[in-house]
Amino acid sequence: MVEGLKERDVIRDLFGKFVPERVATAMLRSPDGMLPQSTEATILFVDIAGFTPLAERVGPQDLVSILNEYFSALVDVIESHDGIVTQFQGDAILAVFNVPQLVPEHAAQAVSTARKIQQTVAHRTFKGERMSCRIGIATGPIIAGNVGALGRLNYT
């Protein structure tokens, strides 16, 4: 039994690195996965201004280190405002507020998140690099669920 609990913790930890922790927890509670849902939600998109010149100037290892430090800082901000990161794509983050769990005042939470992200990026460096970012926010009806191929899904 103890071995089974340890294995479950390892699975949750590993799984949580590839999908948002709240999504992983919900999926582990329901082995059949989460049913798609339609609701109003707020989406926040953020990317790095001037990313291409940065990528051309630094080497691949430095670029990945910069991105990892930057993403770590922004994910902390997003999650502290009840948002869920659903994707990293290049230098961008896509986050959602109000799915899969309800977030009262989700639009206000997203705006607060954007302000805190701007402050965070303006007041620090990432592996010695100063950066700025662009943020877009939209609120409206969405459909959220696990989408993809039979053996490989993405919560989006």
Coordinates of C-alpha atoms in Angstrom, one line a residue:
M1 CA 0.0 0.0 0.0
V2 CA 2.9 2.4 0.9
E3 CA 4.6 1.6 -2.4
G4 CA 1.3 2.3 -4.3
L5 CA 1.0 5.7 -2.5
K6 CA 4.6 6.6 -3.4
E7 CA 4.0 5.6 -7.0
R8 CA 0.9 7.8 -7.1
D9 CA 2.9 10.8 -5.8
V10 CA 5.5 10.2 -8.4
I11 CA 2.9 10.0 -11.2
R12 CA 1.2 13.2 -9.9
D13 CA 4.5 15.0 -9.7
L14 CA 5.5 13.9 -13.2
F15 CA 2.1 14.5 -14.7
G16 CA 1.9 17.9 -13.1
K17 CA 5.0 19.0 -15.0
F18 CA 3.2 18.4 -18.3
V19 CA -0.3 19.7 -17.5
P20 CA -1.4 22.3 -15.0
E21 CA -1.5 20.9 -11.4
R22 CA -5.2 21.6 -11.0
V23 CA -5.9 19.8 -14.4
A24 CA -3.8 16.8 -13.3
T25 CA -5.5 16.6 -10.0
A26 CA -9.0 16.7 -11.6
M27 CA -7.9 14.0 -14.2
L28 CA -6.5 11.7 -11.5
R29 CA -9.8 12.0 -9.6
S30 CA -11.7 11.0 -12.7
P31 CA -9.8 8.2 -14.6
D32 CA -12.0 8.7 -17.7
G33 CA -10.6 12.2 -18.0
M34 CA -12.4 15.5 -17.8
L35 CA -15.5 16.1 -19.8
P36 CA -15.4 19.0 -22.2
Q37 CA -17.2 22.1 -20.9
S38 CA -18.6 25.3 -22.3
T39 CA -18.4 28.4 -20.2
E40 CA -17.4 32.0 -20.1
A41 CA -13.7 32.3 -19.4
T42 CA -10.8 34.8 -19.7
I43 CA -7.8 34.0 -21.8
L44 CA -4.4 35.7 -21.3
F45 CA -1.7 35.5 -23.9
V46 CA 1.8 36.9 -23.2
D47 CA 4.9 36.9 -25.3
I48 CA 8.4 38.5 -25.3
A49 CA 8.8 41.7 -27.3
G50 CA 11.9 41.5 -29.4
F51 CA 12.3 37.7 -29.0
T52 CA 13.7 37.0 -32.5
P53 CA 16.8 39.3 -32.0
L54 CA 17.3 37.8 -28.6
A55 CA 17.2 34.3 -30.0
E56 CA 19.7 35.3 -32.8
R57 CA 22.1 36.9 -30.3
V58 CA 22.3 34.2 -27.6
G59 CA 23.1 30.5 -28.1
P60 CA 20.5 27.8 -27.9
Q61 CA 21.5 26.7 -24.4
D62 CA 21.4 30.3 -23.1
L63 CA 18.0 30.9 -24.8
V64 CA 16.5 27.8 -23.2
S65 CA 17.8 28.9 -19.8
I66 CA 16.4 32.4 -20.2
L67 CA 13.0 31.1 -21.3
N68 CA 12.9 28.6 -18.4
E69 CA 13.6 31.3 -15.8
Y70 CA 11.2 33.7 -17.5
F71 CA 8.4 31.1 -17.7
S72 CA 9.0 30.0 -14.1
A73 CA 8.5 33.6 -12.9
L74 CA 5.4 34.2 -15.0
V75 CA 3.8 30.8 -14.1
D76 CA 4.1 31.7 -10.4
V77 CA 2.3 35.0 -11.1
I78 CA -0.4 33.3 -13.2
E79 CA -1.1 30.5 -10.7
S80 CA -1.1 33.0 -7.7
H81 CA -4.1 34.7 -9.5
D82 CA -5.9 31.4 -10.1
G83 CA -5.0 31.1 -13.7
I84 CA -3.9 27.9 -15.5
V85 CA -1.2 27.8 -18.1
T86 CA -2.4 25.6 -20.9
Q87 CA 0.4 26.1 -23.4
F88 CA 4.0 27.3 -23.8
Q89 CA 4.7 28.0 -27.5
G90 CA 8.0 29.4 -28.4
D91 CA 8.3 32.5 -26.2
A92 CA 4.5 32.7 -25.5
I93 CA 2.3 31.5 -22.7
L94 CA -1.4 30.9 -23.0
A95 CA -3.3 30.9 -19.7
V96 CA -7.0 30.6 -18.9
F97 CA -9.1 31.8 -16.0
N98 CA -12.3 30.0 -15.0
V99 CA -11.7 26.5 -16.3
P100 CA -11.5 23.7 -15.3
Q101 CA -12.4 25.2 -11.9
L102 CA -14.6 28.3 -11.4
V103 CA -12.7 31.5 -10.7
P104 CA -15.0 34.3 -9.4
E105 CA -14.1 37.6 -11.1
H106 CA -11.9 35.8 -13.6
A107 CA -11.6 38.8 -15.9
A108 CA -10.4 41.0 -13.0
Q109 CA -8.0 38.2 -12.0
A110 CA -6.5 38.2 -15.5
V111 CA -6.1 41.9 -15.5
S112 CA -4.4 41.8 -12.1
T113 CA -2.2 39.0 -13.5
A114 CA -1.2 41.1 -16.5
R115 CA -0.2 44.1 -14.2
K116 CA 1.9 41.8 -12.0
I117 CA 3.6 40.2 -15.0
Q118 CA 4.5 43.7 -16.4
Q119 CA 5.9 44.6 -12.9
T120 CA 7.8 41.4 -12.7
V121 CA 9.4 41.6 -16.1
A122 CA 10.2 45.3 -15.7
H123 CA 12.0 44.9 -12.4
R124 CA 14.3 41.9 -13.0
T125 CA 16.5 40.2 -15.4
F126 CA 16.3 36.7 -16.7
K127 CA 19.8 35.1 -16.8
G128 CA 21.1 38.6 -17.1
E129 CA 18.8 39.7 -19.9
R130 CA 16.3 42.6 -19.6
M131 CA 13.1 42.0 -21.4
S132 CA 9.7 43.4 -22.0
C133 CA 6.5 41.6 -22.9
R134 CA 3.2 42.0 -24.7
I135 CA -0.1 40.8 -23.2
G136 CA -3.5 40.3 -24.7
I137 CA -6.6 39.5 -22.7
A138 CA -10.1 38.3 -23.9
T139 CA -13.2 37.3 -22.1
G140 CA -16.0 35.3 -23.7
P141 CA -17.6 31.9 -24.3
I142 CA -15.1 29.1 -24.7
I143 CA -15.1 25.3 -25.0
A144 CA -12.4 23.6 -22.9
G145 CA -11.4 20.0 -22.9
N146 CA -8.8 17.4 -23.8
V147 CA -8.1 17.7 -27.6
G148 CA -5.6 15.8 -29.7
A149 CA -4.8 12.4 -31.0
L150 CA -5.9 9.1 -29.4
G151 CA -2.7 8.6 -27.5
R152 CA -1.7 12.2 -27.0
L153 CA -4.0 14.9 -25.7
N154 CA -3.6 18.5 -24.7
Y155 CA -6.0 20.3 -22.3
T156 CA -7.1 23.4 -24.2

